[in-house]
mmCIF file with all atom_site columns, C-alpha atoms in Angstrom:
data_model
loop_
_atom_site.group_PDB
_atom_site.id
_atom_site.type_symbol
_atom_site.label_atom_id
_atom_site.label_alt_id
_atom_site.label_comp_id
_atom_site.label_asym_id
_atom_site.label_entity_id
_atom_site.label_seq_id
_atom_site.pdbx_PDB_ins_code
_atom_site.Cartn_x
_atom_site.Cartn_y
_atom_site.Cartn_z
_atom_site.occupancy
_atom_site.B_iso_or_equiv
_atom_site.pdbx_formal_charge
_atom_site.auth_seq_id
_atom_site.auth_comp_id
_atom_site.auth_asym_id
_atom_site.auth_atom_id
_atom_site.pdbx_PDB_model_num
ATOM 1   C CA . GLY A 1 1   ? 0.022   0.020  -0.016  1.00 79.00 ? 126 GLY A CA 1
ATOM 2   C CA . ASN A 1 2   ? 0.842   3.515  -0.011  1.00 86.00 ? 127 ASN A CA 1
ATOM 3   C CA . SER A 1 3   ? 2.422   5.203  3.291   1.00 90.00 ? 128 SER A CA 1
ATOM 4   C CA . VAL A 1 4   ? 4.628   8.117  4.305   1.00 94.00 ? 129 VAL A CA 1
ATOM 5   C CA . THR A 1 5   ? 7.218   7.928  6.993   1.00 95.00 ? 130 THR A CA 1
ATOM 6   C CA . GLN A 1 6   ? 8.645   11.191 8.453   1.00 94.00 ? 131 GLN A CA 1
ATOM 7   C CA . MET A 1 7   ? 11.149  11.694 11.277  1.00 86.00 ? 132 MET A CA 1
ATOM 8   C CA . GLU A 1 8   ? 9.627   11.988 14.666  1.00 83.00 ? 133 GLU A CA 1
ATOM 9   C CA . GLY A 1 9   ? 9.660   15.188 16.674  1.00 85.00 ? 134 GLY A CA 1
ATOM 10  C CA . PRO A 1 10  ? 9.520   17.330 18.428  1.00 94.00 ? 135 PRO A CA 1
ATOM 11  C CA . VAL A 1 11  ? 12.352  19.337 16.819  1.00 96.00 ? 136 VAL A CA 1
ATOM 12  C CA . THR A 1 12  ? 13.478  22.476 19.026  1.00 97.00 ? 137 THR A CA 1
ATOM 13  C CA . LEU A 1 13  ? 15.709  25.005 16.996  1.00 96.00 ? 138 LEU A CA 1
ATOM 14  C CA . SER A 1 14  ? 17.095  28.404 17.361  1.00 97.00 ? 139 SER A CA 1
ATOM 15  C CA . GLU A 1 15  ? 16.446  31.193 15.202  1.00 97.00 ? 140 GLU A CA 1
ATOM 16  C CA . GLU A 1 16  ? 18.256  31.239 12.015  1.00 97.00 ? 141 GLU A CA 1
ATOM 17  C CA . ALA A 1 17  ? 19.409  27.511 12.486  1.00 97.00 ? 142 ALA A CA 1
ATOM 18  C CA . PHE A 1 18  ? 19.088  24.992 9.441   1.00 97.00 ? 143 PHE A CA 1
ATOM 19  C CA . LEU A 1 19  ? 16.031  22.904 9.376   1.00 97.00 ? 144 LEU A CA 1
ATOM 20  C CA . THR A 1 20  ? 15.751  19.433 7.926   1.00 97.00 ? 145 THR A CA 1
ATOM 21  C CA . ILE A 1 21  ? 12.657  17.028 8.328   1.00 97.00 ? 146 ILE A CA 1
ATOM 22  C CA . ASN A 1 22  ? 13.200  13.606 6.754   1.00 97.00 ? 147 ASN A CA 1
ATOM 23  C CA . CYS A 1 23  ? 10.245  12.078 4.637   1.00 97.00 ? 148 CYS A CA 1
ATOM 24  C CA . THR A 1 24  ? 10.427  8.840  2.903   1.00 97.00 ? 149 THR A CA 1
ATOM 25  C CA . TYR A 1 25  ? 7.465   7.110  0.997   1.00 96.00 ? 150 TYR A CA 1
ATOM 26  C CA . THR A 1 26  ? 6.268   3.721  -0.170  1.00 94.00 ? 151 THR A CA 1
ATOM 27  C CA . ALA A 1 27  ? 4.357   3.519  -3.220  1.00 89.00 ? 152 ALA A CA 1
ATOM 28  C CA . THR A 1 28  ? 3.739   1.962  -6.592  1.00 83.00 ? 153 THR A CA 1
ATOM 29  C CA . GLY A 1 29  ? 5.014   4.099  -9.437  1.00 83.00 ? 154 GLY A CA 1
ATOM 30  C CA . TYR A 1 30  ? 5.740   7.684  -8.977  1.00 86.00 ? 155 TYR A CA 1
ATOM 31  C CA . PRO A 1 31  ? 3.211   9.435  -6.666  1.00 90.00 ? 156 PRO A CA 1
ATOM 32  C CA . SER A 1 32  ? 2.855   13.202 -6.309  1.00 91.00 ? 157 SER A CA 1
ATOM 33  C CA . LEU A 1 33  ? 4.416   14.335 -2.999  1.00 94.00 ? 158 LEU A CA 1
ATOM 34  C CA . PHE A 1 34  ? 3.362   17.331 -0.789  1.00 95.00 ? 159 PHE A CA 1
ATOM 35  C CA . TRP A 1 35  ? 4.445   19.024 2.344   1.00 97.00 ? 160 TRP A CA 1
ATOM 36  C CA . TYR A 1 36  ? 1.711   20.740 4.427   1.00 97.00 ? 161 TYR A CA 1
ATOM 37  C CA . VAL A 1 37  ? 2.140   23.116 7.357   1.00 97.00 ? 162 VAL A CA 1
ATOM 38  C CA . GLN A 1 38  ? -0.181  23.370 10.208  1.00 95.00 ? 163 GLN A CA 1
ATOM 39  C CA . TYR A 1 39  ? 0.134   26.682 12.397  1.00 95.00 ? 164 TYR A CA 1
ATOM 40  C CA . PRO A 1 40  ? -1.059  26.453 16.126  1.00 91.00 ? 165 PRO A CA 1
ATOM 41  C CA . GLY A 1 41  ? -4.967  26.535 15.989  1.00 88.00 ? 166 GLY A CA 1
ATOM 42  C CA . GLU A 1 42  ? -5.288  26.379 12.288  1.00 89.00 ? 167 GLU A CA 1
ATOM 43  C CA . GLY A 1 43  ? -5.947  23.818 9.546   1.00 91.00 ? 168 GLY A CA 1
ATOM 44  C CA . LEU A 1 44  ? -3.533  22.413 7.250   1.00 93.00 ? 169 LEU A CA 1
ATOM 45  C CA . GLN A 1 45  ? -2.196  24.401 4.264   1.00 94.00 ? 170 GLN A CA 1
ATOM 46  C CA . LEU A 1 46  ? 0.109   23.438 1.325   1.00 94.00 ? 171 LEU A CA 1
ATOM 47  C CA . LEU A 1 47  ? 3.451   24.263 1.791   1.00 97.00 ? 172 LEU A CA 1
ATOM 48  C CA . LEU A 1 48  ? 5.105   23.125 -1.458  1.00 97.00 ? 173 LEU A CA 1
ATOM 49  C CA . LYS A 1 49  ? 4.676   19.915 -3.929  1.00 95.00 ? 174 LYS A CA 1
ATOM 50  C CA . ALA A 1 50  ? 6.412   18.136 -6.452  1.00 94.00 ? 175 ALA A CA 1
ATOM 51  C CA . THR A 1 51  ? 4.723   16.041 -8.902  1.00 90.00 ? 176 THR A CA 1
ATOM 52  C CA . LYS A 1 52  ? 7.587   13.967 -10.689 1.00 90.00 ? 177 LYS A CA 1
ATOM 53  C CA . ALA A 1 53  ? 11.023  12.686 -9.949  1.00 92.00 ? 178 ALA A CA 1
ATOM 54  C CA . ASP A 1 54  ? 13.842  15.366 -9.483  1.00 94.00 ? 179 ASP A CA 1
ATOM 55  C CA . ASP A 1 55  ? 11.144  18.201 -9.495  1.00 95.00 ? 180 ASP A CA 1
ATOM 56  C CA . LYS A 1 56  ? 12.050  20.682 -6.578  1.00 96.00 ? 181 LYS A CA 1
ATOM 57  C CA . GLY A 1 57  ? 9.224   22.378 -4.729  1.00 96.00 ? 182 GLY A CA 1
ATOM 58  C CA . SER A 1 58  ? 9.963   25.581 -3.020  1.00 97.00 ? 183 SER A CA 1
ATOM 59  C CA . ASN A 1 59  ? 7.924   28.229 -0.983  1.00 97.00 ? 184 ASN A CA 1
ATOM 60  C CA . LYS A 1 60  ? 8.701   30.574 1.888   1.00 95.00 ? 185 LYS A CA 1
ATOM 61  C CA . GLY A 1 61  ? 12.306  29.615 2.049   1.00 97.00 ? 186 GLY A CA 1
ATOM 62  C CA . PHE A 1 62  ? 11.427  25.914 2.293   1.00 98.00 ? 187 PHE A CA 1
ATOM 63  C CA . GLU A 1 63  ? 12.534  23.379 -0.327  1.00 98.00 ? 188 GLU A CA 1
ATOM 64  C CA . ALA A 1 64  ? 12.020  19.859 -0.935  1.00 98.00 ? 189 ALA A CA 1
ATOM 65  C CA . THR A 1 65  ? 13.274  17.682 -3.849  1.00 97.00 ? 190 THR A CA 1
ATOM 66  C CA . TYR A 1 66  ? 11.542  14.523 -5.089  1.00 97.00 ? 191 TYR A CA 1
ATOM 67  C CA . ARG A 1 67  ? 14.265  11.662 -5.279  1.00 96.00 ? 192 ARG A CA 1
ATOM 68  C CA . LYS A 1 68  ? 12.920  8.430  -6.735  1.00 93.00 ? 193 LYS A CA 1
ATOM 69  C CA . GLU A 1 69  ? 16.124  6.625  -6.025  1.00 94.00 ? 194 GLU A CA 1
ATOM 70  C CA . THR A 1 70  ? 15.684  7.203  -2.208  1.00 95.00 ? 195 THR A CA 1
ATOM 71  C CA . THR A 1 71  ? 11.965  7.467  -2.302  1.00 95.00 ? 196 THR A CA 1
ATOM 72  C CA . SER A 1 72  ? 12.336  10.571 -0.328  1.00 97.00 ? 197 SER A CA 1
ATOM 73  C CA . PHE A 1 73  ? 11.078  14.161 -0.093  1.00 98.00 ? 198 PHE A CA 1
ATOM 74  C CA . HIS A 1 74  ? 12.994  15.872 2.736   1.00 98.00 ? 199 HIS A CA 1
ATOM 75  C CA . LEU A 1 75  ? 12.126  19.410 3.576   1.00 98.00 ? 200 LEU A CA 1
ATOM 76  C CA . GLU A 1 76  ? 14.690  21.799 4.429   1.00 98.00 ? 201 GLU A CA 1
ATOM 77  C CA . LYS A 1 77  ? 15.043  25.684 5.277   1.00 98.00 ? 202 LYS A CA 1
ATOM 78  C CA . GLY A 1 78  ? 18.307  27.291 5.659   1.00 96.00 ? 203 GLY A CA 1
ATOM 79  C CA . SER A 1 79  ? 17.511  30.029 8.285   1.00 96.00 ? 204 SER A CA 1
ATOM 80  C CA . VAL A 1 80  ? 14.445  29.212 10.249  1.00 97.00 ? 205 VAL A CA 1
ATOM 81  C CA . GLN A 1 81  ? 12.242  32.178 12.287  1.00 97.00 ? 206 GLN A CA 1
ATOM 82  C CA . VAL A 1 82  ? 10.125  31.989 15.230  1.00 97.00 ? 207 VAL A CA 1
ATOM 83  C CA . SER A 1 83  ? 7.337   32.266 12.826  1.00 96.00 ? 208 SER A CA 1
ATOM 84  C CA . ASP A 1 84  ? 8.153   28.590 11.215  1.00 97.00 ? 209 ASP A CA 1
ATOM 85  C CA . SER A 1 85  ? 6.827   27.064 14.424  1.00 97.00 ? 210 SER A CA 1
ATOM 86  C CA . ALA A 1 86  ? 4.369   24.478 13.430  1.00 97.00 ? 211 ALA A CA 1
ATOM 87  C CA . VAL A 1 87  ? 3.532   20.901 12.676  1.00 95.00 ? 212 VAL A CA 1
ATOM 88  C CA . TYR A 1 88  ? 4.706   19.955 9.162   1.00 97.00 ? 213 TYR A CA 1
ATOM 89  C CA . PHE A 1 89  ? 3.192   16.928 7.358   1.00 96.00 ? 214 PHE A CA 1
ATOM 90  C CA . CYS A 1 90  ? 4.661   14.958 4.414   1.00 96.00 ? 215 CYS A CA 1
ATOM 91  C CA . ALA A 1 91  ? 1.953   13.530 2.273   1.00 95.00 ? 216 ALA A CA 1
ATOM 92  C CA . LEU A 1 92  ? 1.329   11.681 -1.143  1.00 92.00 ? 217 LEU A CA 1
ATOM 93  C CA . SER A 1 93  ? -1.199  11.217 -3.803  1.00 89.00 ? 218 SER A CA 1
ATOM 94  C CA . PRO A 1 94  ? -0.725  7.679  -5.309  1.00 84.00 ? 219 PRO A CA 1
ATOM 95  C CA . PRO A 1 95  ? 0.006   7.910  -9.374  1.00 77.00 ? 220 PRO A CA 1
ATOM 96  C CA . GLY A 1 96  ? -3.100  7.331  -11.487 1.00 71.00 ? 221 GLY A CA 1
ATOM 97  C CA . SER A 1 97  ? -5.419  8.175  -8.648  1.00 66.00 ? 222 SER A CA 1
ATOM 98  C CA . ASN A 1 98  ? -9.074  8.874  -9.401  1.00 67.00 ? 223 ASN A CA 1
ATOM 99  C CA . ASP A 1 99  ? -10.089 9.875  -5.916  1.00 67.00 ? 224 ASP A CA 1
ATOM 100 C CA . TYR A 1 100 ? -7.268  12.069 -5.094  1.00 71.00 ? 225 TYR A CA 1
ATOM 101 C CA . LYS A 1 101 ? -6.925  10.565 -1.526  1.00 81.00 ? 226 LYS A CA 1
ATOM 102 C CA . LEU A 1 102 ? -3.831  11.866 0.175   1.00 89.00 ? 227 LEU A CA 1
ATOM 103 C CA . SER A 1 103 ? -1.801  9.508  2.699   1.00 91.00 ? 228 SER A CA 1
ATOM 104 C CA . PHE A 1 104 ? -0.105  11.649 5.552   1.00 93.00 ? 229 PHE A CA 1
ATOM 105 C CA . GLY A 1 105 ? 2.737   11.144 7.594   1.00 93.00 ? 230 GLY A CA 1
ATOM 106 C CA . ALA A 1 106 ? 2.467   11.427 11.395  1.00 93.00 ? 231 ALA A CA 1
ATOM 107 C CA . GLY A 1 107 ? 3.579   14.972 11.365  1.00 94.00 ? 232 GLY A CA 1
ATOM 108 C CA . THR A 1 108 ? 6.748   16.681 13.030  1.00 95.00 ? 233 THR A CA 1
ATOM 109 C CA . THR A 1 109 ? 6.407   19.413 15.492  1.00 95.00 ? 234 THR A CA 1
ATOM 110 C CA . VAL A 1 110 ? 8.933   22.081 15.107  1.00 97.00 ? 235 VAL A CA 1
ATOM 111 C CA . THR A 1 111 ? 9.542   24.912 17.578  1.00 97.00 ? 236 THR A CA 1
ATOM 112 C CA . VAL A 1 112 ? 11.944  27.892 16.895  1.00 97.00 ? 237 VAL A CA 1
ATOM 113 C CA . ARG A 1 113 ? 13.315  29.717 19.744  1.00 97.00 ? 238 ARG A CA 1
ATOM 114 C CA . ALA A 1 114 ? 14.095  33.356 19.581  1.00 95.00 ? 239 ALA A CA 1
ATOM 115 C CA . ASP B 2 1   ? -8.585  28.622 5.171   1.00 57.00 ? 113 ASP B CA 1
ATOM 116 C CA . ALA B 2 2   ? -11.405 30.873 5.372   1.00 70.00 ? 114 ALA B CA 1
ATOM 117 C CA . ASP B 2 3   ? -13.210 29.398 2.475   1.00 92.00 ? 115 ASP B CA 1
ATOM 118 C CA . VAL B 2 4   ? -13.668 26.169 4.247   1.00 96.00 ? 116 VAL B CA 1
ATOM 119 C CA . THR B 2 5   ? -15.638 26.735 7.520   1.00 96.00 ? 117 THR B CA 1
ATOM 120 C CA . GLN B 2 6   ? -16.213 24.200 10.257  1.00 97.00 ? 118 GLN B CA 1
ATOM 121 C CA . THR B 2 7   ? -18.855 24.338 13.043  1.00 96.00 ? 119 THR B CA 1
ATOM 122 C CA . PRO B 2 8   ? -18.548 24.160 15.932  1.00 96.00 ? 120 PRO B CA 1
ATOM 123 C CA . ARG B 2 9   ? -14.802 24.756 16.721  1.00 95.00 ? 121 ARG B CA 1
ATOM 124 C CA . ASN B 2 10  ? -14.917 23.014 20.005  1.00 96.00 ? 122 ASN B CA 1
ATOM 125 C CA . ARG B 2 11  ? -17.415 20.505 21.416  1.00 96.00 ? 123 ARG B CA 1
ATOM 126 C CA . ILE B 2 12  ? -17.304 18.562 24.712  1.00 97.00 ? 124 ILE B CA 1
ATOM 127 C CA . THR B 2 13  ? -20.144 15.860 24.984  1.00 95.00 ? 125 THR B CA 1
ATOM 128 C CA . LYS B 2 14  ? -20.897 12.546 26.870  1.00 96.00 ? 126 LYS B CA 1
ATOM 129 C CA . THR B 2 15  ? -20.538 8.983  25.830  1.00 97.00 ? 127 THR B CA 1
ATOM 130 C CA . GLY B 2 16  ? -23.631 7.903  23.959  1.00 97.00 ? 128 GLY B CA 1
ATOM 131 C CA . LYS B 2 17  ? -24.453 11.108 22.478  1.00 96.00 ? 129 LYS B CA 1
ATOM 132 C CA . ARG B 2 18  ? -25.207 12.007 18.841  1.00 96.00 ? 130 ARG B CA 1
ATOM 133 C CA . ILE B 2 19  ? -22.870 14.547 17.478  1.00 96.00 ? 131 ILE B CA 1
ATOM 134 C CA . MET B 2 20  ? -22.968 16.595 14.108  1.00 97.00 ? 132 MET B CA 1
ATOM 135 C CA . LEU B 2 21  ? -20.059 18.318 12.788  1.00 98.00 ? 133 LEU B CA 1
ATOM 136 C CA . GLU B 2 22  ? -20.745 20.611 10.036  1.00 98.00 ? 134 GLU B CA 1
ATOM 137 C CA . CYS B 2 23  ? -18.675 22.021 7.067   1.00 98.00 ? 135 CYS B CA 1
ATOM 138 C CA . SER B 2 24  ? -19.436 24.438 4.335   1.00 97.00 ? 136 SER B CA 1
ATOM 139 C CA . GLN B 2 25  ? -17.275 25.810 1.512   1.00 97.00 ? 137 GLN B CA 1
ATOM 140 C CA . THR B 2 26  ? -17.384 28.705 -0.886  1.00 96.00 ? 138 THR B CA 1
ATOM 141 C CA . LYS B 2 27  ? -14.413 27.309 -3.064  1.00 93.00 ? 139 LYS B CA 1
ATOM 142 C CA . GLY B 2 28  ? -16.986 25.649 -5.544  1.00 92.00 ? 140 GLY B CA 1
ATOM 143 C CA . HIS B 2 29  ? -14.813 22.331 -5.100  1.00 92.00 ? 141 HIS B CA 1
ATOM 144 C CA . ASP B 2 30  ? -16.591 19.026 -5.944  1.00 91.00 ? 142 ASP B CA 1
ATOM 145 C CA . ARG B 2 31  ? -14.585 17.024 -3.548  1.00 92.00 ? 143 ARG B CA 1
ATOM 146 C CA . MET B 2 32  ? -14.810 17.019 0.071   1.00 95.00 ? 144 MET B CA 1
ATOM 147 C CA . TYR B 2 33  ? -13.150 15.198 2.749   1.00 96.00 ? 145 TYR B CA 1
ATOM 148 C CA . TRP B 2 34  ? -13.369 14.445 6.467   1.00 97.00 ? 146 TRP B CA 1
ATOM 149 C CA . TYR B 2 35  ? -10.068 13.435 8.577   1.00 97.00 ? 147 TYR B CA 1
ATOM 150 C CA . ARG B 2 36  ? -9.446  13.059 12.209  1.00 96.00 ? 148 ARG B CA 1
ATOM 151 C CA . GLN B 2 37  ? -6.067  13.907 13.453  1.00 94.00 ? 149 GLN B CA 1
ATOM 152 C CA . ASP B 2 38  ? -4.600  12.199 16.712  1.00 92.00 ? 150 ASP B CA 1
ATOM 153 C CA . PRO B 2 39  ? -1.206  12.775 18.104  1.00 85.00 ? 151 PRO B CA 1
ATOM 154 C CA . GLY B 2 40  ? 1.650   10.495 16.586  1.00 83.00 ? 152 GLY B CA 1
ATOM 155 C CA . LEU B 2 41  ? -0.975  9.464  14.049  1.00 86.00 ? 153 LEU B CA 1
ATOM 156 C CA . GLY B 2 42  ? -1.157  12.177 11.426  1.00 88.00 ? 154 GLY B CA 1
ATOM 157 C CA . LEU B 2 43  ? -4.328  12.801 9.606   1.00 92.00 ? 155 LEU B CA 1
ATOM 158 C CA . ARG B 2 44  ? -6.607  9.747  8.717   1.00 93.00 ? 156 ARG B CA 1
ATOM 159 C CA . LEU B 2 45  ? -9.341  9.630  6.218   1.00 94.00 ? 157 LEU B CA 1
ATOM 160 C CA . ILE B 2 46  ? -12.749 8.953  7.434   1.00 96.00 ? 158 ILE B CA 1
ATOM 161 C CA . TYR B 2 47  ? -15.242 9.587  4.485   1.00 96.00 ? 159 TYR B CA 1
ATOM 162 C CA . TYR B 2 48  ? -14.998 11.418 1.250   1.00 94.00 ? 160 TYR B CA 1
ATOM 163 C CA . SER B 2 49  ? -17.152 12.632 -1.532  1.00 94.00 ? 161 SER B CA 1
ATOM 164 C CA . PHE B 2 50  ? -17.022 13.304 -5.034  1.00 90.00 ? 162 PHE B CA 1
ATOM 165 C CA . ASP B 2 51  ? -20.199 15.049 -5.464  1.00 89.00 ? 163 ASP B CA 1
ATOM 166 C CA . VAL B 2 52  ? -23.778 15.001 -3.808  1.00 90.00 ? 164 VAL B CA 1
ATOM 167 C CA . LYS B 2 53  ? -24.505 11.468 -4.883  1.00 90.00 ? 165 LYS B CA 1
ATOM 168 C CA . ASP B 2 54  ? -20.969 10.043 -4.567  1.00 93.00 ? 166 ASP B CA 1
ATOM 169 C CA . ILE B 2 55  ? -19.860 9.049  -0.928  1.00 95.00 ? 167 ILE B CA 1
ATOM 170 C CA . ASN B 2 56  ? -17.035 6.895  -0.156  1.00 94.00 ? 168 ASN B CA 1
ATOM 171 C CA . LYS B 2 57  ? -15.558 5.121  2.956   1.00 94.00 ? 169 LYS B CA 1
ATOM 172 C CA . GLY B 2 58  ? -12.043 6.252  4.083   1.00 93.00 ? 170 GLY B CA 1
ATOM 173 C CA . GLU B 2 59  ? -9.720  4.017  6.158   1.00 90.00 ? 171 GLU B CA 1
ATOM 174 C CA . ILE B 2 60  ? -11.528 4.592  9.572   1.00 95.00 ? 172 ILE B CA 1
ATOM 175 C CA . SER B 2 61  ? -15.343 5.002  8.637   1.00 96.00 ? 173 SER B CA 1
ATOM 176 C CA . ASP B 2 62  ? -16.473 2.711  11.576  1.00 95.00 ? 174 ASP B CA 1
ATOM 177 C CA . GLY B 2 63  ? -18.622 4.608  14.066  1.00 95.00 ? 175 GLY B CA 1
ATOM 178 C CA . TYR B 2 64  ? -19.158 7.507  11.668  1.00 97.00 ? 176 TYR B CA 1
ATOM 179 C CA . SER B 2 65  ? -21.572 8.585  8.983   1.00 97.00 ? 177 SER B CA 1
ATOM 180 C CA . VAL B 2 66  ? -21.804 11.415 6.530   1.00 97.00 ? 178 VAL B CA 1
ATOM 181 C CA . SER B 2 67  ? -24.136 13.389 4.622   1.00 97.00 ? 179 SER B CA 1
ATOM 182 C CA . ARG B 2 68  ? -23.577 15.779 1.672   1.00 96.00 ? 180 ARG B CA 1
ATOM 183 C CA . GLN B 2 69  ? -26.341 17.959 1.561   1.00 91.00 ? 181 GLN B CA 1
ATOM 184 C CA . ALA B 2 70  ? -25.262 20.196 -1.183  1.00 94.00 ? 182 ALA B CA 1
ATOM 185 C CA . GLN B 2 71  ? -22.066 20.693 -3.236  1.00 94.00 ? 183 GLN B CA 1
ATOM 186 C CA . ALA B 2 72  ? -21.026 23.147 -0.488  1.00 96.00 ? 184 ALA B CA 1
ATOM 187 C CA . LYS B 2 73  ? -22.069 21.258 2.580   1.00 97.00 ? 185 LYS B CA 1
ATOM 188 C CA . PHE B 2 74  ? -20.715 17.873 4.009   1.00 98.00 ? 186 PHE B CA 1
ATOM 189 C CA . SER B 2 75  ? -21.468 16.960 7.617   1.00 98.00 ? 187 SER B CA 1
ATOM 190 C CA . LEU B 2 76  ? -20.132 14.318 9.843   1.00 98.00 ? 188 LEU B CA 1
ATOM 191 C CA . SER B 2 77  ? -22.072 12.258 12.372  1.00 98.00 ? 189 SER B CA 1
ATOM 192 C CA . LEU B 2 78  ? -21.267 10.349 15.321  1.00 96.00 ? 190 LEU B CA 1
ATOM 193 C CA . GLU B 2 79  ? -24.452 8.107  15.983  1.00 92.00 ? 191 GLU B CA 1
ATOM 194 C CA . SER B 2 80  ? -23.060 7.239  19.604  1.00 95.00 ? 192 SER B CA 1
ATOM 195 C CA . ALA B 2 81  ? -19.943 8.744  20.558  1.00 95.00 ? 193 ALA B CA 1
ATOM 196 C CA . ILE B 2 82  ? -17.448 7.174  22.565  1.00 96.00 ? 194 ILE B CA 1
ATOM 197 C CA . PRO B 2 83  ? -14.269 8.404  24.235  1.00 96.00 ? 195 PRO B CA 1
ATOM 198 C CA . ASN B 2 84  ? -11.750 7.045  21.612  1.00 95.00 ? 196 ASN B CA 1
ATOM 199 C CA . GLN B 2 85  ? -13.246 9.354  18.932  1.00 97.00 ? 197 GLN B CA 1
ATOM 200 C CA . THR B 2 86  ? -11.961 12.420 20.954  1.00 97.00 ? 198 THR B CA 1
ATOM 201 C CA . ALA B 2 87  ? -9.821  14.007 18.412  1.00 97.00 ? 199 ALA B CA 1
ATOM 202 C CA . LEU B 2 88  ? -9.295  17.040 16.073  1.00 96.00 ? 200 LEU B CA 1
ATOM 203 C CA . TYR B 2 89  ? -11.443 16.818 13.014  1.00 97.00 ? 201 TYR B CA 1
ATOM 204 C CA . PHE B 2 90  ? -10.882 18.510 9.739   1.00 96.00 ? 202 PHE B CA 1
ATOM 205 C CA . CYS B 2 91  ? -12.822 19.143 6.679   1.00 97.00 ? 203 CYS B CA 1
ATOM 206 C CA . ALA B 2 92  ? -10.990 19.408 3.315   1.00 95.00 ? 204 ALA B CA 1
ATOM 207 C CA . THR B 2 93  ? -11.865 20.323 -0.254  1.00 94.00 ? 205 THR B CA 1
ATOM 208 C CA . SER B 2 94  ? -10.181 19.920 -3.612  1.00 91.00 ? 206 SER B CA 1
ATOM 209 C CA . ASP B 2 95  ? -10.673 20.896 -7.229  1.00 87.00 ? 207 ASP B CA 1
ATOM 210 C CA . ALA B 2 96  ? -11.252 17.817 -9.271  1.00 78.00 ? 208 ALA B CA 1
ATOM 211 C CA . THR B 2 97  ? -10.455 19.459 -12.549 1.00 80.00 ? 209 THR B CA 1
ATOM 212 C CA . GLY B 2 98  ? -6.865  19.909 -12.064 1.00 70.00 ? 210 GLY B CA 1
ATOM 213 C CA . GLY B 2 99  ? -6.186  16.184 -11.506 1.00 70.00 ? 211 GLY B CA 1
ATOM 214 C CA . PRO B 2 100 ? -4.594  14.529 -8.518  1.00 67.00 ? 212 PRO B CA 1
ATOM 215 C CA . ASN B 2 101 ? -1.771  17.233 -8.002  1.00 73.00 ? 213 ASN B CA 1
ATOM 216 C CA . GLN B 2 102 ? -4.210  19.903 -6.682  1.00 80.00 ? 214 GLN B CA 1
ATOM 217 C CA . PRO B 2 103 ? -4.016  20.642 -3.188  1.00 85.00 ? 215 PRO B CA 1
ATOM 218 C CA . GLN B 2 104 ? -6.653  20.007 -0.587  1.00 90.00 ? 216 GLN B CA 1
ATOM 219 C CA . HIS B 2 105 ? -7.905  23.182 1.320   1.00 93.00 ? 217 HIS B CA 1
ATOM 220 C CA . PHE B 2 106 ? -8.572  22.711 5.067   1.00 94.00 ? 218 PHE B CA 1
ATOM 221 C CA . GLY B 2 107 ? -11.025 24.289 7.348   1.00 95.00 ? 219 GLY B CA 1
ATOM 222 C CA . ASP B 2 108 ? -9.425  25.239 10.774  1.00 93.00 ? 220 ASP B CA 1
ATOM 223 C CA . GLY B 2 109 ? -10.760 22.137 12.588  1.00 94.00 ? 221 GLY B CA 1
ATOM 224 C CA . THR B 2 110 ? -13.148 20.916 15.210  1.00 96.00 ? 222 THR B CA 1
ATOM 225 C CA . ARG B 2 111 ? -11.849 19.700 18.620  1.00 96.00 ? 223 ARG B CA 1
ATOM 226 C CA . LEU B 2 112 ? -14.037 17.084 20.125  1.00 97.00 ? 224 LEU B CA 1
ATOM 227 C CA . SER B 2 113 ? -13.879 15.773 23.571  1.00 97.00 ? 225 SER B CA 1
ATOM 228 C CA . ILE B 2 114 ? -16.001 12.882 24.553  1.00 97.00 ? 226 ILE B CA 1
ATOM 229 C CA . LEU B 2 115 ? -16.163 12.351 28.364  1.00 95.00 ? 227 LEU B CA 1
#
């Protein structure tokens, strides 16, 4: 089946530190891959996505590259801010899907200290 | 996402009660979803709907039912609530016309506590 595994948290960083959140997936073929972010008290919102191998998604200083050889989609940001404190979810949409269901990872809580 | 509105935002109730969570959207999307979020488990799909006449079970539909009253409204019911249904519930929508790469748009969630 389709599944996503992401690194466990929580992760606590100082402002301007480098952030990496690991995400690997299991799927048949080449799924579409997403990172969603959930700020405190809010719903999830799309952070970035990649739809084919070697694509790089980017937004708000975050980047993730679709690596088919390692079935990974790790999220990175070079210099985090306090406002990046949130829960981050990796997700996939199976290839050829007609129902557009997403499979989510467990989420990684990130806290950035000033 | 203010275009996807969930009511109530918080609810505390007792075991055995019937509960309805409501979701309405102004995005004009055909597809709507209900998820529950539990710590360490991420989001799990309860039900999803392609249109008013098309309802599908997700991975954890037992103990839940849904109703798609209109394109813009999708409600989730717990017929007889039990404590392990205590969770954060999210409604989401997506645009079918763009294919599977279209993002889902989430409401702000309903925090449900069952005593």
